[in-house]
mmCIF file with all atom_site columns, C-alpha atoms in Angstrom:
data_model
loop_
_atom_site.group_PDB
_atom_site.id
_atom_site.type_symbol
_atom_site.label_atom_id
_atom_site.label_alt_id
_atom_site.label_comp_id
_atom_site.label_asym_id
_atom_site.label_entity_id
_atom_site.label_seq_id
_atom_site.pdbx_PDB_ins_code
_atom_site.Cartn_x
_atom_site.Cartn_y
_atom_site.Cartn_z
_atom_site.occupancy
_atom_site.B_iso_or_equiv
_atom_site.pdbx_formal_charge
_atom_site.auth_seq_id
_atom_site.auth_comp_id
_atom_site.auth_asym_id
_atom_site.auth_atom_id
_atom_site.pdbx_PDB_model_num
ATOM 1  C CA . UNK S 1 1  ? 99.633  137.510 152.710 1.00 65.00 ? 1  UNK S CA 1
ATOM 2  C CA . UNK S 1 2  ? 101.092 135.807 156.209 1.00 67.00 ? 2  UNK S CA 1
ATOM 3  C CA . UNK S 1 3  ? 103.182 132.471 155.921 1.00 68.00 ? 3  UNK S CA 1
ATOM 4  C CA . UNK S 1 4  ? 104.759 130.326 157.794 1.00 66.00 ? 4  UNK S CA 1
ATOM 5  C CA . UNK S 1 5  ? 108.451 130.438 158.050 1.00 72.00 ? 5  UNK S CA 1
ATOM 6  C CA . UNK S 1 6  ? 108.334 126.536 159.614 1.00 69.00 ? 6  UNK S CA 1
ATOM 7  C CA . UNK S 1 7  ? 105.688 124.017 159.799 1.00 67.00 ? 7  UNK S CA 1
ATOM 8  C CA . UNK S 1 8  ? 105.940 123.054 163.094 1.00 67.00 ? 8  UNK S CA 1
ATOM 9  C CA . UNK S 1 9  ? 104.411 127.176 163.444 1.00 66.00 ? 9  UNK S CA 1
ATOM 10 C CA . UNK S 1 10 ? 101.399 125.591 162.547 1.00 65.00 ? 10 UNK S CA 1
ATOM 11 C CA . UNK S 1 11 ? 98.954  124.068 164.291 1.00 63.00 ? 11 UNK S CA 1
ATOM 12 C CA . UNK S 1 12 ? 97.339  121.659 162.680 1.00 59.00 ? 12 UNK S CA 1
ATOM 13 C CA . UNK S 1 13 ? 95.265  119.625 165.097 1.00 55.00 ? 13 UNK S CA 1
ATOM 14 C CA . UNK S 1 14 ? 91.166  120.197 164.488 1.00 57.00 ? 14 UNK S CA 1
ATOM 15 C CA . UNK S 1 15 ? 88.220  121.012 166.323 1.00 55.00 ? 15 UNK S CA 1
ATOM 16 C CA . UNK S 1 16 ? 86.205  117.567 167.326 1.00 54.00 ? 16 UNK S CA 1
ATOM 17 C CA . UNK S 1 17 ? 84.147  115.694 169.793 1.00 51.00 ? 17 UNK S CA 1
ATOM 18 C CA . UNK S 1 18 ? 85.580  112.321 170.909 1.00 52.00 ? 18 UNK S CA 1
ATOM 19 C CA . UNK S 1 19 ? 82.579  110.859 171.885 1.00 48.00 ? 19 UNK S CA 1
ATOM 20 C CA . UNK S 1 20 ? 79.091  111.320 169.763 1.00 44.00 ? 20 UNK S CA 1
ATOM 21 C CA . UNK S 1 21 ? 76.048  110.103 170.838 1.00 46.00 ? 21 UNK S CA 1
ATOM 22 C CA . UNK S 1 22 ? 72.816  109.957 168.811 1.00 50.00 ? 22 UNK S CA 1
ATOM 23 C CA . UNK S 1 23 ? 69.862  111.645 170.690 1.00 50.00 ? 23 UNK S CA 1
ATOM 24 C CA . UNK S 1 24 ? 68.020  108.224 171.144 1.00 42.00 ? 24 UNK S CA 1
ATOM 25 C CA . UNK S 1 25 ? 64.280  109.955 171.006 1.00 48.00 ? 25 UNK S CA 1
ATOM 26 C CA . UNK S 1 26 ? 63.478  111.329 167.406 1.00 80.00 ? 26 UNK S CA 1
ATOM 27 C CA . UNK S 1 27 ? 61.112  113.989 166.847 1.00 86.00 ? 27 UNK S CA 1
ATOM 28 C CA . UNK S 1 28 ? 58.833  113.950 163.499 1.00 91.00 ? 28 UNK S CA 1
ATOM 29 C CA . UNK S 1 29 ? 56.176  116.764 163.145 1.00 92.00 ? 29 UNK S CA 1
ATOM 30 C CA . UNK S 1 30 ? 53.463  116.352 160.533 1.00 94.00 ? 30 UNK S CA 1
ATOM 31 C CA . UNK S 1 31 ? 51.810  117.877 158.441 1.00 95.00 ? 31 UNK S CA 1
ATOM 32 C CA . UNK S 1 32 ? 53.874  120.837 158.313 1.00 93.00 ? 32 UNK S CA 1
ATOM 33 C CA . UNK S 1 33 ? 52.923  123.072 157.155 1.00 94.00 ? 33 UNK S CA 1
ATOM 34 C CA . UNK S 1 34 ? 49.064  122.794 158.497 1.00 94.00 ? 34 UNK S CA 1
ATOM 35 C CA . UNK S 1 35 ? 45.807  123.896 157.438 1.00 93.00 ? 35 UNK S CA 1
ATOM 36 C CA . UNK S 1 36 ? 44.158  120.846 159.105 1.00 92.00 ? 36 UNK S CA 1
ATOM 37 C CA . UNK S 1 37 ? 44.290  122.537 163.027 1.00 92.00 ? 37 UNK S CA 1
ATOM 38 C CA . UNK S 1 38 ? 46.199  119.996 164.508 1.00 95.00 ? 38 UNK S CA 1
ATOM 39 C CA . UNK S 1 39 ? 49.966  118.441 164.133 1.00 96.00 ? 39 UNK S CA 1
ATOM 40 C CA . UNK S 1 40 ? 51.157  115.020 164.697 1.00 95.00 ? 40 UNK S CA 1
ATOM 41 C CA . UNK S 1 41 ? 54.316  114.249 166.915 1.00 93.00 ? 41 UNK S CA 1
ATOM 42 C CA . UNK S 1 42 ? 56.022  111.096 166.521 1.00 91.00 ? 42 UNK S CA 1
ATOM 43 C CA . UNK S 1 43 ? 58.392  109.634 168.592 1.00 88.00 ? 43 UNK S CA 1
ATOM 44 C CA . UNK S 1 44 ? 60.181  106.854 169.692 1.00 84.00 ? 44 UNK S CA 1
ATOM 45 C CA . UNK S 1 45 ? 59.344  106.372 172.728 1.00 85.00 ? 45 UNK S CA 1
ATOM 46 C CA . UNK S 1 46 ? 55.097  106.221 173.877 1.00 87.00 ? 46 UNK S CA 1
ATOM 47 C CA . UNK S 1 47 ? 56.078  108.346 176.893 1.00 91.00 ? 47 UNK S CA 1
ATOM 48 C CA . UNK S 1 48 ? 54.649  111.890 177.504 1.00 94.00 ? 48 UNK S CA 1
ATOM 49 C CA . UNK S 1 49 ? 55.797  114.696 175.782 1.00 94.00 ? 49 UNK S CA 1
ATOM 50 C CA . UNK S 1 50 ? 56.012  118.392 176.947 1.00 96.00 ? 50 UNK S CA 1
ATOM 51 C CA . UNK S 1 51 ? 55.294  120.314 174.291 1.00 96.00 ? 51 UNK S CA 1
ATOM 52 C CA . UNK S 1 52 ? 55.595  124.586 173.933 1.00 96.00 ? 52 UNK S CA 1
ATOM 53 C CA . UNK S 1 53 ? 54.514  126.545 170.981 1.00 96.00 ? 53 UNK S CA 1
ATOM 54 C CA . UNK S 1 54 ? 56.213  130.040 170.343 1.00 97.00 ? 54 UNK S CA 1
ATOM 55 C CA . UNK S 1 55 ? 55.300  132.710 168.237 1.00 95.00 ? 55 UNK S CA 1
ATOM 56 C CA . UNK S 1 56 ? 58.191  135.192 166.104 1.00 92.00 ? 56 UNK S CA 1
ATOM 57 C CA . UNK S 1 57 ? 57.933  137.658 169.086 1.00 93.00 ? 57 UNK S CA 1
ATOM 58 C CA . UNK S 1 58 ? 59.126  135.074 171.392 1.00 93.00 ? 58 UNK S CA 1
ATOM 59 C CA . UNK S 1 59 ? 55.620  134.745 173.345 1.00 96.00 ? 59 UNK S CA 1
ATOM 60 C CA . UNK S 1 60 ? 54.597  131.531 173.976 1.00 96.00 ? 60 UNK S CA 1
ATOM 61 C CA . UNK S 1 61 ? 51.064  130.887 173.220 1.00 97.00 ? 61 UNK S CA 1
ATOM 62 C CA . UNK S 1 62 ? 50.654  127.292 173.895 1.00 96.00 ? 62 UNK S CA 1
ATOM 63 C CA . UNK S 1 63 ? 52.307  124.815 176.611 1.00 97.00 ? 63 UNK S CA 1
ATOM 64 C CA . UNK S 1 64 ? 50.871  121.493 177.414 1.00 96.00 ? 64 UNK S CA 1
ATOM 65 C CA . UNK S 1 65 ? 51.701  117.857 177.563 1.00 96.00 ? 65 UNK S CA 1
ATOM 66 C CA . UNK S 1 66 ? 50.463  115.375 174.946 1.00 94.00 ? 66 UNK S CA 1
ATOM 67 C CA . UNK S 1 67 ? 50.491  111.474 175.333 1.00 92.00 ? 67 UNK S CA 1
ATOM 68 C CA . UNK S 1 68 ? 49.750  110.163 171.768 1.00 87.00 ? 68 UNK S CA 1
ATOM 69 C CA . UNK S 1 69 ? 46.956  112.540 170.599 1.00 92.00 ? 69 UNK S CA 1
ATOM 70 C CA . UNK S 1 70 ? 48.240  115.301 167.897 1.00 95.00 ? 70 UNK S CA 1
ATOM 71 C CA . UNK S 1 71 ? 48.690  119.334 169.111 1.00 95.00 ? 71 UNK S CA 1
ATOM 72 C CA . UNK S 1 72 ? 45.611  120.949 168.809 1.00 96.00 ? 72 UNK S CA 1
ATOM 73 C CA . UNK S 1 73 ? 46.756  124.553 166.916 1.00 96.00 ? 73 UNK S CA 1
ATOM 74 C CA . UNK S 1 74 ? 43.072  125.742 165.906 1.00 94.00 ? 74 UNK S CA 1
ATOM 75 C CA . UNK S 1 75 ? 43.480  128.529 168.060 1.00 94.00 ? 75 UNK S CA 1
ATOM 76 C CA . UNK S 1 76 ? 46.842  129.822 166.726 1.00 95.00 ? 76 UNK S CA 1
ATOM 77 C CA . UNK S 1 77 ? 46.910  132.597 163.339 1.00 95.00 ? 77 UNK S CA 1
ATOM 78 C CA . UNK S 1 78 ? 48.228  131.476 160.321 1.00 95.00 ? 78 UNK S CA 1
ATOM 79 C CA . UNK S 1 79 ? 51.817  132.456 160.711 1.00 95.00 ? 79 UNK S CA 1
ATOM 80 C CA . UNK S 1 80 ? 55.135  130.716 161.907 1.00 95.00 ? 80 UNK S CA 1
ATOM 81 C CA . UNK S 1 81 ? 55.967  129.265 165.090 1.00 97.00 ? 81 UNK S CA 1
ATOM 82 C CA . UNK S 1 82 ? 58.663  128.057 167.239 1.00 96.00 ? 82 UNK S CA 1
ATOM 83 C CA . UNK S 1 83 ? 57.757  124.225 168.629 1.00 96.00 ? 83 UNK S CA 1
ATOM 84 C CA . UNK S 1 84 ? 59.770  123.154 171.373 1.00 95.00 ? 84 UNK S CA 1
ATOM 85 C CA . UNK S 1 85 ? 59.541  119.729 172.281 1.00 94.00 ? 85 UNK S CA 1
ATOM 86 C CA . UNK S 1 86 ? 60.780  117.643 175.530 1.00 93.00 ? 86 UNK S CA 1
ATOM 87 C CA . UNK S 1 87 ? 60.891  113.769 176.107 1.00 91.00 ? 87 UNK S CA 1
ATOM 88 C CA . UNK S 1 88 ? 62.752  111.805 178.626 1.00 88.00 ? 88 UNK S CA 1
ATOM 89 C CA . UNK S 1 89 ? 65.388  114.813 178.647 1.00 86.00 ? 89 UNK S CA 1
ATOM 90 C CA . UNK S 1 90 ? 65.612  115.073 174.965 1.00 88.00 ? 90 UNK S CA 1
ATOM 91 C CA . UNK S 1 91 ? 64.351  118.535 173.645 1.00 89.00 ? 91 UNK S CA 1
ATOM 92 C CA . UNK S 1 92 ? 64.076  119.596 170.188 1.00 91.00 ? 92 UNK S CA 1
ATOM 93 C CA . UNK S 1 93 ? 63.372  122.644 168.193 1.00 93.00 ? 93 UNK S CA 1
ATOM 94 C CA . UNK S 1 94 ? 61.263  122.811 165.126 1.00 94.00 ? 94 UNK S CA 1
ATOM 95 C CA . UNK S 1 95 ? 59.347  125.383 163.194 1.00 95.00 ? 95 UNK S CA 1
ATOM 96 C CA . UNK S 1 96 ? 56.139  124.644 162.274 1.00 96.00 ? 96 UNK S CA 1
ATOM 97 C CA . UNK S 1 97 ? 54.176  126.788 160.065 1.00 96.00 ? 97 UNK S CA 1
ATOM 98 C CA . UNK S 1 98 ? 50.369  127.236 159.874 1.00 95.00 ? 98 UNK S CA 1
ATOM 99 C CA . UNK S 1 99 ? 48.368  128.341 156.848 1.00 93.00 ? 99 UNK S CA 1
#
């Protein structure tokens, strides 16, 4: 066991962030998981949205951009995926799974 002999040994000051900001765009994807072939993204913001679909090996198997229609994953395995999506500068990460 290590003590202190003083107090003023010890630093007692935390690890913070001054200033938080809330990412203003948030990402929803739906249904998750899917059986349907195709996943919804909902946003804030109606602007288009860069969209890339990784598999567990790291290989990305689908990269597009959407502006309000749904991902179209027909072509992907049942399995689990990595979706990465972009806005306006806000990216996200999300696992979507597909039955």
């Amino acid at each position: 066991q290590i003590l202190s002999r003083y107090a003023s040994d010890v630093d007692f000051s935390t690890l913070s962030v001054n200033n938080v900001t809330a990412n203003a765009t948030a990402f929803s994807l739906y249904p998750n998981p899917t059986t349907s072939g195709f996943v919804n993204i909902k946003t804030a913001s109606t602007e288009a949205i860069n969209v890339s679909v990784y598999n567990v090996l790291g290989k990305q198997v689908i990269n597009t951009t959407l502006n309000n229609t749904p991902l179209n994953v027909s072509s992907l395995n049942a399995g689990v995926y990595i979706v990465n999506i972009n806005q306006n500068g806000n990216t996200t990460t999300k696992k979507l799974v597909i039955k």
